[in-house]
């Protein structure tokens, strides 16, 4: 039988602990990230130190120790827990005879492999180029590789002097690529702004699922679609038990059975030490979180590191400028714990995204939070006011309706922004 699986590269992971109480958590993340990049972690090492060694990251004694262990375990790659300088990477490769991947490059590789849409691919490529630009070295042949054949310099370089160095050419080429990608992303963003503005015109409350990668945000969205929406199979989002399965924001309208509706968005997952360039590149994708009326912070309740995961989400939200938005902390995967669920405690919920009863309780909690500012009004509409009635069905929550010979009596919960529209019809 033919085995079509790509063999996993053996990797050794290591890091320097500068008395960081979260160091073990970061190293556990690094194991998961390395495995997510189709590598097998065969061993690990750490060095407790006061400072990072400027030229080599580790001290020389620790480097020799890591080299011996890694080669003994037949590792081909050394994965490190921090973002390293170009000098540190080159020196470590010389000293260990291993390929060096720092944490930032590792995350970029995972994002690159996961990107499916044009926008996601552009965002990842932009972050990768911004990472590579300061790491260009005169001895590297980056430009020739980008040309494809190492031959002609092409029309773009026809007017450049022969004295221009390869390093300058490489920098200029990457600079042009960065500018071109930013231009493309701007065009994509413009199209999405039009869609967002249409959603805003609907005045429906906006709810955003945020949280640590692989916590179950997409499964939660699918659960809500399954319970409340007709033809939900057509609207289901991609779900897989892997880090960063979702890189694009998915937006769906959730149609509640009591005439309540809201817009739900599923955003890219977070992780500790998320590269700044990557956060910058994905800011447009994370705009749904900034525009939300309510955030649902989905947490893996079965993970022993869930407190750190909550902090990671809070830190990333702060970095992208999300603040003063009401939040529900939703502890998912309760079916993997020994606790009873679903259970609400204040603004928190313990639930399982694969359990329909849990989803109904979560939906009820969302409804209470996002519609808390709605007020109930008794209205009297003329029979020919079909447009107003249709508007109420679309944007409000009608709880009672009676047709009479000359009018329609109804009771509706109306959003603050729409209340003035119906002030002349209050009875």
XYZ file of C-alpha atoms in Angstrom:
427
model
C 0.000 0.000 0.000
C 1.385 3.411 -0.994
C 1.871 5.891 1.855
C 1.108 9.393 0.546
C 1.825 11.137 3.833
C 4.652 13.674 3.761
C 7.350 12.499 6.200
C 7.703 14.781 9.213
C 10.950 16.639 9.773
C 12.514 15.929 13.152
C 12.869 19.077 15.218
C 14.559 19.968 18.479
C 13.057 22.939 20.352
C 14.764 25.273 22.808
C 14.451 28.605 24.549
C 15.983 31.004 27.055
C 14.054 31.608 30.277
C 14.597 35.110 31.623
C 12.748 34.321 34.872
C 9.422 34.431 33.014
C 6.650 32.707 35.021
C 4.895 31.833 31.726
C 7.953 30.192 30.166
C 6.608 26.618 30.471
C 3.384 27.744 28.806
C 5.314 29.346 25.926
C 7.353 26.173 25.450
C 4.181 24.048 25.418
C 2.832 26.391 22.730
C 6.079 25.981 20.789
C 5.627 22.200 20.790
C 2.093 22.606 19.386
C 3.230 25.139 16.790
C 6.097 22.914 15.659
C 3.803 19.907 15.294
C 1.276 22.092 13.449
C 4.014 22.792 10.901
C 4.340 19.057 10.097
C 7.409 18.524 12.269
C 8.064 15.953 14.974
C 9.472 17.279 18.248
C 12.153 14.808 19.315
C 13.583 16.746 22.241
C 13.882 20.094 23.952
C 16.238 22.176 26.063
C 16.140 25.434 27.995
C 18.650 27.816 29.472
C 17.889 29.890 32.563
C 19.699 33.197 32.190
C 19.676 36.863 33.161
C 20.096 38.043 29.563
C 20.020 36.821 25.965
C 23.506 36.429 24.453
C 23.610 39.133 21.770
C 25.467 37.205 19.086
C 24.308 33.636 19.646
C 21.099 33.737 21.758
C 22.444 30.908 24.010
C 25.784 30.702 25.758
C 28.433 28.616 23.973
C 28.247 25.751 26.487
C 24.487 25.405 26.006
C 24.911 25.561 22.218
C 27.331 22.618 22.297
C 24.937 20.705 24.561
C 21.978 21.353 22.231
C 24.044 20.419 19.170
C 25.015 17.064 20.701
C 21.443 16.243 21.805
C 19.833 17.363 18.540
C 22.224 15.433 16.310
C 21.961 12.403 18.603
C 18.187 12.462 18.096
C 18.662 12.943 14.320
C 16.978 16.345 14.378
C 17.354 18.477 11.242
C 15.834 21.686 12.604
C 16.330 23.730 15.762
C 13.154 25.682 16.622
C 13.599 28.558 19.082
C 11.074 30.203 21.372
C 11.819 33.850 20.497
C 12.285 36.046 17.453
C 16.012 36.098 16.743
C 18.191 38.625 14.974
C 19.700 37.716 11.592
C 23.163 37.540 13.211
C 21.954 35.146 15.904
C 20.367 32.851 13.314
C 23.457 32.771 11.089
C 25.806 32.150 14.026
C 23.636 29.361 15.442
C 23.398 27.652 12.042
C 27.206 27.688 11.782
C 27.699 26.403 15.319
C 24.981 23.723 15.364
C 24.948 22.646 11.694
C 21.146 22.741 11.900
C 18.501 24.812 10.176
C 17.311 27.489 12.611
C 13.637 28.535 12.751
C 12.640 31.186 15.263
C 9.133 31.493 16.678
C 8.116 34.247 14.252
C 9.210 32.345 11.153
C 7.464 29.235 12.452
C 4.140 31.058 12.857
C 4.555 32.673 9.426
C 5.113 29.245 7.844
C 1.961 27.882 9.499
C -0.089 30.867 8.350
C 1.313 30.498 4.835
C 0.298 26.827 4.712
C -3.190 27.570 6.077
C -4.029 30.585 3.880
C -6.793 29.760 1.404
C -8.311 33.008 0.137
C -6.573 35.702 -1.866
C -6.808 38.131 1.038
C -5.293 35.720 3.568
C -2.466 34.841 1.187
C -1.700 38.529 0.616
C -1.740 39.270 4.346
C 0.644 36.418 5.135
C 2.956 37.311 2.245
C 3.097 40.931 3.435
C 4.051 39.848 6.951
C 6.668 37.434 5.573
C 8.307 40.080 3.387
C 8.359 42.568 6.270
C 10.039 39.883 8.385
C 12.600 39.096 5.683
C 13.510 42.679 4.711
C 15.771 43.488 7.699
C 17.224 39.972 7.516
C 18.689 40.266 4.023
C 22.392 39.514 3.917
C 24.929 40.386 1.181
C 25.840 36.716 0.707
C 22.240 35.641 0.067
C 20.947 35.106 -3.458
C 17.359 36.161 -2.741
C 16.946 38.247 -5.873
C 18.228 35.569 -8.226
C 15.813 33.081 -6.677
C 12.935 35.517 -7.168
C 13.919 36.051 -10.826
C 13.664 32.322 -11.351
C 16.652 31.851 -13.652
C 19.364 34.149 -12.338
C 19.686 35.661 -15.793
C 18.432 39.002 -17.003
C 17.716 41.712 -14.496
C 14.549 42.560 -16.402
C 13.141 45.905 -17.438
C 12.715 47.080 -13.848
C 16.493 47.360 -13.446
C 17.461 48.598 -16.896
C 18.368 52.074 -15.683
C 20.229 51.062 -12.551
C 23.982 51.498 -12.377
C 26.197 48.442 -12.558
C 27.653 49.388 -9.187
C 24.422 48.702 -7.305
C 24.991 45.807 -4.917
C 22.928 42.663 -4.860
C 21.822 43.536 -1.315
C 20.454 46.891 -2.505
C 18.684 45.173 -5.398
C 17.153 42.629 -3.035
C 15.960 45.344 -0.666
C 14.481 47.370 -3.506
C 12.750 44.314 -4.985
C 11.163 43.343 -1.672
C 10.206 46.988 -1.068
C 8.356 47.016 -4.404
C 6.635 43.725 -3.559
C 5.510 45.118 -0.202
C 4.089 48.244 -1.893
C 2.259 46.157 -4.501
C 0.726 43.850 -1.872
C -0.380 46.817 0.256
C -2.080 48.269 -2.834
C -3.881 44.970 -3.514
C -4.939 44.661 0.117
C -6.276 48.210 0.052
C -8.484 47.292 -2.903
C -9.735 44.163 -1.122
C -10.369 46.209 2.034
C -12.436 48.716 0.046
C -14.697 45.936 -1.212
C -15.119 44.600 2.323
C -15.881 48.066 3.680
C -18.817 48.248 1.259
C -20.116 44.907 2.573
C -19.584 46.035 6.181
C -21.410 49.286 5.542
C -24.399 47.343 4.188
C -24.394 45.217 7.349
C -24.237 48.379 9.478
C -27.240 49.809 7.625
C -29.276 46.837 8.797
C -28.738 48.041 12.402
C -28.630 44.431 13.546
C -26.389 43.890 16.603
C -22.914 42.634 15.732
C -21.343 39.812 17.759
C -17.741 38.660 17.232
C -16.198 35.356 18.273
C -12.635 35.925 19.450
C -10.105 33.839 21.337
C -7.143 31.534 21.316
C -6.566 29.416 18.249
C -8.336 26.031 18.211
C -10.606 26.964 21.144
C -13.746 26.190 19.134
C -14.885 29.516 17.652
C -15.809 28.064 14.261
C -17.535 25.077 15.884
C -19.548 27.528 17.990
C -20.613 29.445 14.870
C -21.624 26.204 13.161
C -23.564 25.155 16.262
C -25.571 28.404 16.234
C -26.246 28.031 12.497
C -27.317 24.417 12.955
C -29.792 25.189 15.753
C -31.291 28.444 14.487
C -30.852 28.825 10.717
C -32.578 27.069 7.855
C -30.256 25.667 5.163
C -27.454 25.904 7.720
C -25.309 23.362 5.861
C -24.704 25.918 3.102
C -23.460 28.452 5.669
C -21.210 26.154 7.728
C -17.626 27.351 8.171
C -14.468 25.233 7.932
C -13.628 23.356 11.135
C -10.589 21.215 11.863
C -8.722 20.269 15.038
C -5.620 22.276 14.174
C -3.964 25.580 15.047
C -5.044 28.503 12.838
C -7.597 26.545 10.808
C -9.418 29.868 10.278
C -7.484 32.815 8.816
C -10.394 34.678 7.227
C -13.299 36.288 9.010
C -16.610 34.541 8.299
C -19.793 36.581 8.792
C -23.247 35.023 9.182
C -26.693 36.231 10.200
C -28.161 34.213 13.073
C -31.978 34.035 12.879
C -33.369 33.434 16.370
C -36.739 31.713 16.732
C -38.221 34.646 18.719
C -37.669 37.147 15.873
C -34.325 38.300 17.243
C -31.453 38.347 14.751
C -27.810 39.345 14.994
C -24.691 39.342 12.828
C -22.044 36.844 13.992
C -18.402 36.929 12.873
C -15.718 34.280 13.368
C -12.206 35.757 13.521
C -8.638 34.446 13.242
C -7.358 32.801 16.428
C -4.689 34.241 18.697
C -1.525 32.848 20.261
C 1.178 34.220 22.552
C 3.941 36.303 20.997
C 1.948 36.694 17.784
C 4.381 38.486 15.425
C 3.703 42.219 15.291
C 3.894 42.290 11.471
C 1.296 39.534 11.326
C -1.040 41.421 13.672
C -0.585 44.547 11.532
C -1.280 42.602 8.330
C -4.451 41.045 9.780
C -5.834 44.244 11.327
C -8.370 44.587 8.506
C -9.507 41.000 9.091
C -9.878 41.735 12.810
C -11.952 44.858 12.122
C -15.106 42.846 12.826
C -13.980 42.548 16.454
C -13.435 46.314 16.708
C -16.896 47.039 15.282
C -18.758 44.503 17.423
C -21.445 45.307 19.967
C -20.506 42.183 21.917
C -17.438 39.916 22.014
C -17.576 36.206 22.791
C -14.156 35.140 24.113
C -14.127 31.402 23.413
C -11.805 29.526 25.806
C -10.812 25.847 25.880
C -12.067 24.849 29.349
C -10.221 21.520 29.144
C -6.809 23.124 28.636
C -4.719 23.553 31.812
C -3.328 26.805 30.359
C -6.711 28.472 29.855
C -5.895 31.428 32.155
C -2.845 32.285 30.049
C -4.955 31.844 26.925
C -7.459 34.408 28.214
C -4.583 36.826 28.867
C -3.225 36.206 25.374
C -6.597 37.138 23.859
C -6.832 40.262 26.027
C -3.323 41.349 24.986
C -3.972 40.901 21.249
C -7.309 42.721 21.466
C -5.542 45.580 23.216
C -2.851 45.644 20.514
C -5.413 45.990 17.713
C -7.274 48.730 19.588
C -10.312 46.811 20.834
C -11.528 48.298 24.113
C -14.704 49.049 26.085
C -16.732 46.403 24.235
C -18.918 44.138 26.424
C -17.655 40.551 26.560
C -18.957 37.089 27.399
C -16.271 34.570 28.364
C -17.433 31.266 26.895
C -15.660 28.231 28.325
C -16.010 25.653 25.560
C -15.239 21.898 25.468
C -16.993 21.281 28.785
C -17.674 17.757 27.495
C -13.946 17.101 28.010
C -14.161 18.101 31.680
C -15.982 16.546 34.618
C -18.170 19.613 35.239
C -21.910 19.875 34.593
C -22.922 21.952 31.583
C -24.351 24.142 30.225
C -24.013 26.529 33.142
C -24.153 30.330 33.307
C -22.317 32.281 35.972
C -22.600 36.060 35.595
C -21.187 36.967 32.179
C -19.536 33.564 31.748
C -20.853 30.312 30.361
C -19.543 26.763 30.537
C -20.735 24.888 27.450
C -19.933 22.505 24.633
C -20.158 23.823 21.075
C -21.202 20.341 19.893
C -24.161 20.188 22.309
C -27.412 21.739 21.043
C -28.698 22.559 24.539
C -25.442 24.405 25.277
C -25.837 26.380 22.066
C -29.399 27.390 23.009
C -28.245 28.594 26.441
C -25.374 30.541 24.847
C -27.796 32.105 22.344
C -30.104 33.146 25.184
C -27.173 34.788 26.984
C -26.137 36.614 23.790
C -29.713 37.782 23.250
C -29.974 39.210 26.765
C -26.692 41.079 26.381
C -27.013 42.541 22.883
C -30.667 43.458 23.189
C -30.388 44.882 26.736
C -30.568 48.476 25.412
C -33.708 47.774 23.349
C -36.955 49.276 24.713
C -40.472 47.932 24.361
C -43.036 50.171 22.641
C -46.736 49.794 21.947
C -47.275 51.048 18.416
C -50.238 51.856 16.181
C -49.417 51.656 12.475
C -51.761 52.504 9.573
C -52.664 49.559 7.355
C -50.790 51.078 4.403
C -47.529 51.356 6.402
C -46.183 48.082 5.038
C -42.689 49.527 4.724
C -42.595 50.375 8.446
C -43.879 46.935 9.386
C -41.263 45.297 7.170
C -38.583 47.476 8.780
C -39.652 46.346 12.243
C -39.504 42.705 11.185
C -35.984 43.284 9.863
C -34.553 45.436 12.646
C -36.650 44.969 15.783
C -38.252 42.240 17.883
C -42.052 42.106 17.478
C -43.647 40.380 20.463
C -47.334 41.059 19.745
C -49.393 42.028 16.695
C -53.143 42.582 16.145
C -54.833 43.635 12.905
C -57.866 45.949 13.154
C -60.128 47.487 10.492
C -58.101 50.688 10.172
C -54.713 49.949 11.788
C -52.229 47.471 13.208
C -51.576 47.345 16.946
C -48.236 45.864 17.863
C -45.633 45.673 20.612
C -41.972 45.699 19.610
C -38.539 45.885 21.221
C -36.688 48.577 19.252
C -33.004 49.518 19.140
C -32.022 52.964 20.477
C -30.985 54.125 16.982
C -34.459 53.332 15.583
C -36.658 54.598 18.397
C -37.028 58.157 17.013
C -38.247 56.688 13.703
C -41.413 55.399 15.420
C -42.092 58.158 17.977
C -45.173 59.355 16.047
C -46.712 55.877 16.173
C -46.468 55.285 19.933
C -49.840 54.774 21.565
